[in-house]
C-alpha positions as a printed Julia matrix, in Angstrom:
421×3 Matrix{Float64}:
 -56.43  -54.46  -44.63
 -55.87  -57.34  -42.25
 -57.14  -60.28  -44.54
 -54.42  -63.37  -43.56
 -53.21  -61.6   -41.46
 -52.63  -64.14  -38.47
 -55.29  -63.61  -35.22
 -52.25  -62.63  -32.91
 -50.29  -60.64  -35.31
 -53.74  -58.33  -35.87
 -54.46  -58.06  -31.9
 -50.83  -57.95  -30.68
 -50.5   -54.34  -29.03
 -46.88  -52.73  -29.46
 -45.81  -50.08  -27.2
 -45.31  -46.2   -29.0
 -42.83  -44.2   -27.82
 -43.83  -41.46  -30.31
 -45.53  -40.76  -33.36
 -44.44  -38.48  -36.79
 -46.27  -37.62  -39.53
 -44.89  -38.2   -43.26
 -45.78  -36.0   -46.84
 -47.92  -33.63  -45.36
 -47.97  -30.11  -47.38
 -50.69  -28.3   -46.22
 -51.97  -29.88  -43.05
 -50.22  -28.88  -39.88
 -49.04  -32.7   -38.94
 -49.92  -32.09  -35.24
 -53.41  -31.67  -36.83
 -53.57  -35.13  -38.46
 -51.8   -36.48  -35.43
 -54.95  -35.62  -32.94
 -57.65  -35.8   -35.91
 -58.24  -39.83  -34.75
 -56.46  -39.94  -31.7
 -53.13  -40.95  -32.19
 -50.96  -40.62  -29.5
 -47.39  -42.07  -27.95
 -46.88  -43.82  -25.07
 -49.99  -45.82  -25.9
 -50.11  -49.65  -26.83
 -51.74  -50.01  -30.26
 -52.35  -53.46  -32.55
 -52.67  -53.61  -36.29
 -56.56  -53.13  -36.02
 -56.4   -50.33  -33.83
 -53.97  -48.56  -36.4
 -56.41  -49.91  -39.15
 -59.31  -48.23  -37.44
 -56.85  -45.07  -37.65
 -56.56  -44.92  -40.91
 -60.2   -45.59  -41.63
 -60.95  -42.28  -39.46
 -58.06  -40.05  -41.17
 -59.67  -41.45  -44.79
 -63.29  -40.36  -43.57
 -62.04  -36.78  -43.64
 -61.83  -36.08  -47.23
 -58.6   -34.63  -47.72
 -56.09  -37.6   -48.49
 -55.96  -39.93  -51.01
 -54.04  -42.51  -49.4
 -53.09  -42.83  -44.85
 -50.77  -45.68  -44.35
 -49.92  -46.21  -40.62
 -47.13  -48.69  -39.71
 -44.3   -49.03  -36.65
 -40.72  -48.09  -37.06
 -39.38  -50.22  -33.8
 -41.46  -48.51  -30.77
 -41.99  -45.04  -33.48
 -45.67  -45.13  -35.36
 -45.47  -43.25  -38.66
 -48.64  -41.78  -40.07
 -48.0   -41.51  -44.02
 -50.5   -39.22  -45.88
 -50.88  -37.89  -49.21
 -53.42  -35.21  -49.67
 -55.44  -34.36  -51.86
 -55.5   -31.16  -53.74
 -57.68  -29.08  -51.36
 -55.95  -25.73  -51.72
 -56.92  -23.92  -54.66
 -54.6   -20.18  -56.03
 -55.64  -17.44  -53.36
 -55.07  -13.36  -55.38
 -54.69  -11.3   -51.89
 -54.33   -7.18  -51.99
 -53.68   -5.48  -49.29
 -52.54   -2.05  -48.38
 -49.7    -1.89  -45.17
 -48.25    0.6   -43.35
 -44.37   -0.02  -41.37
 -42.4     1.92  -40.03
 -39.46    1.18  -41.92
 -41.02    1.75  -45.54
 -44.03    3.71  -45.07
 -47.42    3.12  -47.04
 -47.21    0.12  -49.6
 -49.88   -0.98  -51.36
 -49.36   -4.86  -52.55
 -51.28   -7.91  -54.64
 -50.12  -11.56  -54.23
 -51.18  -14.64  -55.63
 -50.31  -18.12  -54.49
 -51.19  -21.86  -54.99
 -50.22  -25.04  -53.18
 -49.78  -27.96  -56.21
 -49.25  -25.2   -59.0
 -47.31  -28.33  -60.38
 -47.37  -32.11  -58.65
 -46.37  -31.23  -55.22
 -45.14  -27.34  -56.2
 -46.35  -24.26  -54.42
 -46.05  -21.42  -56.71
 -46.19  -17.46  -55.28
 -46.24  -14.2   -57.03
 -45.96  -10.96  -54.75
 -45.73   -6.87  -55.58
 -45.48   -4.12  -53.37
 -45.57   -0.5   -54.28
 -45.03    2.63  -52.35
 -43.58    5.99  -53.02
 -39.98    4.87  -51.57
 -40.52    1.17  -52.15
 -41.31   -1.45  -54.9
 -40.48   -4.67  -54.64
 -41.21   -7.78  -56.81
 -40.72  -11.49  -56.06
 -41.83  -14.75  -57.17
 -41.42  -18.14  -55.8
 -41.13  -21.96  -56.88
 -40.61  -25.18  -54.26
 -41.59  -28.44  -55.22
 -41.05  -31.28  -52.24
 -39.02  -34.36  -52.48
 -37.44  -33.03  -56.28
 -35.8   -36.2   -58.23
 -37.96  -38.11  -55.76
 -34.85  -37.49  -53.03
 -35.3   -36.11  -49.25
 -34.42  -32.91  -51.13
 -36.86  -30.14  -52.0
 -35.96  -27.73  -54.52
 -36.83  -23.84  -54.62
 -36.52  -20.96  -57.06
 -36.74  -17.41  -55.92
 -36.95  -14.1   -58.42
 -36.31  -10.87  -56.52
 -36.24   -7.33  -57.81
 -36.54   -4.05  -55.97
 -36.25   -0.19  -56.18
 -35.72    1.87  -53.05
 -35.51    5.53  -52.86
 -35.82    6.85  -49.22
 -36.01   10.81  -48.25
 -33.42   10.19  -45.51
 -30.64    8.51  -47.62
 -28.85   10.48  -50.53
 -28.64    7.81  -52.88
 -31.33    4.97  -54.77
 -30.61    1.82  -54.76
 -31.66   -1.1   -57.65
 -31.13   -4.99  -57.68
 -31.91   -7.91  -59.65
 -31.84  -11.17  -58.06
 -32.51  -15.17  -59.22
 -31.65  -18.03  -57.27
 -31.9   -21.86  -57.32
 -31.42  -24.1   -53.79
 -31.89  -27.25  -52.34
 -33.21  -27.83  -49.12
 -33.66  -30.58  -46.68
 -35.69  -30.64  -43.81
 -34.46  -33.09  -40.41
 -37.38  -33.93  -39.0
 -40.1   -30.83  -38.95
 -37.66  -28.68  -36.8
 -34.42  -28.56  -38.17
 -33.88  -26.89  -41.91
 -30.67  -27.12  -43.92
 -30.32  -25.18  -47.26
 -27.83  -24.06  -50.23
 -28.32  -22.0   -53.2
 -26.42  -20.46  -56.21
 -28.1   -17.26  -57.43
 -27.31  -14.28  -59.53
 -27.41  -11.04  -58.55
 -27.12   -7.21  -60.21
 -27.46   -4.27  -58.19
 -26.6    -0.88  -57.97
 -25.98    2.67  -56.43
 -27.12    5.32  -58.13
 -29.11    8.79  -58.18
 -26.83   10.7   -55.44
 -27.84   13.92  -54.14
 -25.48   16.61  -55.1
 -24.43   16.97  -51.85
 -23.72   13.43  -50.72
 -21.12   12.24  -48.62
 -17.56   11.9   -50.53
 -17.93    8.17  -49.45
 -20.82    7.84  -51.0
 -19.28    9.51  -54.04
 -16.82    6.63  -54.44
 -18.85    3.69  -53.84
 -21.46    4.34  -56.34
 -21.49    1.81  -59.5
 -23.63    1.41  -62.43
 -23.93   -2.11  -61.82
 -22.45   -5.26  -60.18
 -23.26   -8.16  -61.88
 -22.31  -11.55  -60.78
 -22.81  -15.18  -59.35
 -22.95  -15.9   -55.85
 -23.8   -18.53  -53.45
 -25.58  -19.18  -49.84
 -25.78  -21.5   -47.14
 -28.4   -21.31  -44.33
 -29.6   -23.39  -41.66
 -32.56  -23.29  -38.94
 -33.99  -24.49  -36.34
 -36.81  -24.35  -33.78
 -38.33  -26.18  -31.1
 -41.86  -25.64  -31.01
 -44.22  -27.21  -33.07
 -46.27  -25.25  -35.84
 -49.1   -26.07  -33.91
 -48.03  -24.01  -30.44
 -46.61  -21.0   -32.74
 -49.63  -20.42  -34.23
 -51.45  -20.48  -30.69
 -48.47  -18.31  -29.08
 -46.52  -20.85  -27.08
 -47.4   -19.47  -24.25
 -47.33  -22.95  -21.52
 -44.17  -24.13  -22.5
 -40.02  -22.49  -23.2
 -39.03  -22.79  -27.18
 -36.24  -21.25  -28.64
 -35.55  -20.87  -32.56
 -32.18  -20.07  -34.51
 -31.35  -18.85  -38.24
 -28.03  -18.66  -39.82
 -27.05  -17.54  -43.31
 -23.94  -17.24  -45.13
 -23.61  -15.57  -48.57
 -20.87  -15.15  -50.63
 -21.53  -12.22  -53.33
 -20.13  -11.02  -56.14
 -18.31  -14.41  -56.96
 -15.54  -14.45  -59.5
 -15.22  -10.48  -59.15
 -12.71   -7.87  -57.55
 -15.6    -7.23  -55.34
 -16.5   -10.47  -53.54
 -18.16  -10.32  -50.16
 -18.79  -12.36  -47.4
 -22.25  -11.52  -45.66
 -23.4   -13.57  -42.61
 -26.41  -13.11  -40.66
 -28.19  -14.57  -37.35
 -30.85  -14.74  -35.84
 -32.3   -16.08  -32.39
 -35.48  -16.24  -30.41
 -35.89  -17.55  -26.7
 -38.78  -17.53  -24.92
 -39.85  -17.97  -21.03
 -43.34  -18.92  -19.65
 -43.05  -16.92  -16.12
 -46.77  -16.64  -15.32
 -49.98  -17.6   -16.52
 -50.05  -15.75  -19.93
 -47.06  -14.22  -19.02
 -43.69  -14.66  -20.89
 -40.31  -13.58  -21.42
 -39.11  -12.89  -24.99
 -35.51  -12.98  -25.87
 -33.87  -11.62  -29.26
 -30.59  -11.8   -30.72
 -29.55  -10.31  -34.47
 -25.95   -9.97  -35.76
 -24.6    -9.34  -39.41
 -20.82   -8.81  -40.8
 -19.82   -8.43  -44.14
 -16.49   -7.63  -45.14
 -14.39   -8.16  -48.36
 -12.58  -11.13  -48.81
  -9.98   -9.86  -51.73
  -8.69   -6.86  -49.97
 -11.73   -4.65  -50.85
 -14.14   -2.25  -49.34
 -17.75   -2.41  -48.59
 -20.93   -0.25  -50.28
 -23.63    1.46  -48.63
 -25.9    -1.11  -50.25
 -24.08   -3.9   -48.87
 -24.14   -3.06  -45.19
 -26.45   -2.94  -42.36
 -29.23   -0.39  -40.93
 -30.94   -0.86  -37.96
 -33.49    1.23  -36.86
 -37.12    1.67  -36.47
 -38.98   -2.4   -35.71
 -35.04   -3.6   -36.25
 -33.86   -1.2   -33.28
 -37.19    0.26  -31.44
 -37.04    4.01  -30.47
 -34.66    5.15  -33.16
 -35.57    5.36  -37.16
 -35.1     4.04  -39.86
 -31.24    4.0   -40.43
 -31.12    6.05  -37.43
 -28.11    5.05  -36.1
 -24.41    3.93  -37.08
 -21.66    5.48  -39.19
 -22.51    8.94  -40.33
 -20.95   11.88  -42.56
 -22.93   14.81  -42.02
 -26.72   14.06  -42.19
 -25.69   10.73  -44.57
 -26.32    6.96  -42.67
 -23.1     4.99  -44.05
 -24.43    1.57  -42.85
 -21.8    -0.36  -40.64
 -20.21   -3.77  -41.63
 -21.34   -4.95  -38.25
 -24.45   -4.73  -36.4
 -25.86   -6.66  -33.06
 -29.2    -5.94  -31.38
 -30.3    -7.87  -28.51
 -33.66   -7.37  -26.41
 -35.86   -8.54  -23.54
 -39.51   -8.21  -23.63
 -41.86   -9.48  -21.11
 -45.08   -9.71  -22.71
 -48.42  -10.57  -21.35
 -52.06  -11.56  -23.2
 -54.72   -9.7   -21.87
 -57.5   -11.05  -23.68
 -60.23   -9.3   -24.83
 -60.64   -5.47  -23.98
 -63.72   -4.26  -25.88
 -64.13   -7.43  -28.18
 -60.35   -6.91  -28.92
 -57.63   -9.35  -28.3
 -54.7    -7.13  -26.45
 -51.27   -8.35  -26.24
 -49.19   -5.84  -24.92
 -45.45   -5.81  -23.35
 -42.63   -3.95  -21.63
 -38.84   -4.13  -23.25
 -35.35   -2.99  -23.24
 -33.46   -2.78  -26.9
 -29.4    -2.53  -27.06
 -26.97   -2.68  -29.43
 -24.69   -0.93  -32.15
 -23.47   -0.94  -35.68
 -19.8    -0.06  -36.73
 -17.2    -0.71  -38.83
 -16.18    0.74  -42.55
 -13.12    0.24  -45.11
 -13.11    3.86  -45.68
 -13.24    6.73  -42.82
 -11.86    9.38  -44.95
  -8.59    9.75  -43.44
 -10.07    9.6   -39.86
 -12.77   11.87  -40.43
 -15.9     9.79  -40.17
 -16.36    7.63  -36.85
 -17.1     4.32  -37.94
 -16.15    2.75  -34.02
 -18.49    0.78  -31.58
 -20.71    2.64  -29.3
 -23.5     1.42  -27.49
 -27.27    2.26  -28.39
 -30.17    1.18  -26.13
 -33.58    2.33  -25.58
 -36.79    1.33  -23.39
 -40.57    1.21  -24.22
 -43.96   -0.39  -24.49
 -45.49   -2.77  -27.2
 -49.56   -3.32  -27.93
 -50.62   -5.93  -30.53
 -54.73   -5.68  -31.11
 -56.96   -6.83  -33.59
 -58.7    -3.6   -35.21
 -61.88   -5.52  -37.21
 -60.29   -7.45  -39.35
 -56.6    -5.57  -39.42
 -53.82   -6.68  -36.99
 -51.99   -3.47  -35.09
 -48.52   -3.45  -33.87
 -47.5    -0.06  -32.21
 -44.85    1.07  -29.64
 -43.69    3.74  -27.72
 -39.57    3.87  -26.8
 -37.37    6.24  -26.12
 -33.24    5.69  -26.03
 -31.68    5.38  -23.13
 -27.84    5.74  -24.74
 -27.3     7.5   -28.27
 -24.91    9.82  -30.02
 -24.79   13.03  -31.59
 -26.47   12.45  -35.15
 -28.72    9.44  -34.17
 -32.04    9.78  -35.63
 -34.97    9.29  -33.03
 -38.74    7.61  -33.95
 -40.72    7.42  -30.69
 -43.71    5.84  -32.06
 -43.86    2.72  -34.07
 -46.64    1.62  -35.93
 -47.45   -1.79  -38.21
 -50.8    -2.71  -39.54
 -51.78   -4.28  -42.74
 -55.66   -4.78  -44.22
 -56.91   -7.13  -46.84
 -59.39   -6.8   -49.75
């Protein structure tokens, strides 16, 4: 309140050059930002900011709002009240990549003082996967957040002659800079295997299967984007944004086997019309051993299907016979222009026009020269629809490739949709 506060200290006006919100969890900040009118680049005095923080308290969903200038920055500081109760979701999806999975999750924001708690299983005749997820904010009352993340999986697809099992439990730390920029480490421990091969599997295959590999590792990531959480849930459509991932493990510490595995990811996008844009992509992965040792089919990469449009799942890369191999490399890149059509029947339509390219190559073992593990150039061309069905989103696609090579496996059609019960 302003009580003694002198009359020119309340009514001075101070000059914002722009505003950030501080402890918000569930709110999107831009949200709280707007709610009463806060905006930079306007003068404001103590009972202006006062009045603020009266209107933000009249919603119901904080228990304290504290406004108060950082030089010419105003800082709205909330802490909200538990509005968010546990949410049980099931759902039954269908990708392209795994097929039909039917799954049941169950989450809640402040399972714990300021922890969001998630449980999630999937099921499907190739697939089943179960995860479950810990992250409390600002852990030994630091900057730092702290997460824990249990992963376990099973996957047995028709088109690969071998199953594959691991067992996964990690601890990081993360800190976010600002709402944009992410920075995160974590030590973990992981056991997988290869396992279950088909009598007549590739002799590589044969010699990278193991009953287990058990062991520590670590992992570093970083991210970054430049749009708000407000514009990507409306589509960013008016303005450019771009948004980059990067993560570096290192598996299998402290054994014969130890890997490095780094991945990245970029988005870039273009308004060139009204709701018109241009959509850039960029993904890359290498792995390689770091103590003069060879790779495994389970630790390499496998792009096809939504990863590589107009080829299937695992449809291209190293190959013996009718067995993928996975490569130790991979890069995809693609250009989509995209445009929202609004409604066609009551349906929202987004639909788009795009051009995938890239490869995946590279292995420790060729057999003597008889497997082609080199770099050659995949690309392909089609057309993307995004509708609401009822209540059920719809991805599809149509693409054909434009380059391939003896062996490749083709998928014209691409389909995503998943429905909730």
């Amino acid at each position: 309140m302003a009580v003694g506060l002198p009359w020119t200290a309340a009514f001075a006006e101070q000059n914002v050059r722009s505003v950030e919100v501080r402890g918000a969890q569930f709110i999107p900040e831009g949200d709280i930002q707007k709610t009463c009118g806060a905006e930079a680049g306007i003068a404001y005095s103590r009972w202006e900011m006062m009045a603020i923080e009266e209107c933000l308290m009249s919603t119901g969903v904080f228990e304290t709002v504290n406004l108060s200038l950082e030089g010419d920055l105003l800082v709205i500081e909330v802490q909200e009240l538990d509005t968010r109760p546990g949410r049980l979701d099931a759902s039954l999806a269908y990708v392209s990549q795994d097929g039909l999975t039917a799954s049941l999750s169950f989450e809640r924001y402040n399972l714990f003082d300021r922890t969001y708690g998630a449980m999630r299983l999937e099921y499907g005749e190739e697939v089943q996967r179960y995860s479950a997820n810990l992250y409390r904010t600002e852990a030994f009352e630091t900057s730092l957040d702290l997460g824990f993340e249990v992963v376990a999986g099973r996957e047995t697809f028709d088109d690969l002659s071998f199953s594959y099992e691991t067992v996964r439990a990690e601890a990081y730390l993360a800190w976010l800079r600002r709402a944009n920029t992410r920075f995160e480490a974590g030590i973990g421990y992981r056991d997988h295997r290869l396992y279950n091969l088909d009598p007549s599997a590739s002799a590589l295959l044969v010699r990278e299967q193991t009953d287990g590999i058990a062991a520590p590792y670590v992992r570093f990531g970083v991210a970054h984007k430049s749009w708000t959480e407000k514009e990507e849930a409306d589509g960013q459509w008016q303005s450019f944004g771009y948004s980059v991932k990067l993560d570096q493990y290192f598996w299998n510490v402290g054994t014969p086997d130890l890997l490095s595995d780094t991945r990245l990811e970029a988005r870039m996008q273009f308004p060139i019309a009204d709701k018109t844009r241009l959509l850039l992509g960029f993904d890359a992965g290498a792995v390689s051993g770091l103590d003069g040792n060879a790779t495994r089919a389970i630790d390499r990469f496998y792009p096809g299907a939504d990863g590589f449009r107009g080829f299937a799942p695992r449809g291209i890369g190293p190959r013996d016979g009718e067995d993928a191999l996975g490569g130790n490399n991979f890069v995809r890149a693609s250009i989509e222009v995209q445009r929202d059509f609004g409604e066609l029947l009551h349906t929202p339509v987004l639909g788009g026009i795009f051009i995938d390219t890239g490869g995946s190559w590279g292995l420790d073992d060729t057999l003597g020269g008889i497997i082609d593990d080199g770099w050659h150039r995949r690309s392909s061309v089609g057309v993307s629809v995004t509708l609401d069905i009822g209540a059920t989103p719809v991805s599809l696609y149509v693409a054909s490739p434009l380059e391939r090579e003896p062996g490749d496996a083709r998928q014209t059609f691409g389909l995503g949709l998943s429905t909730y019960f």
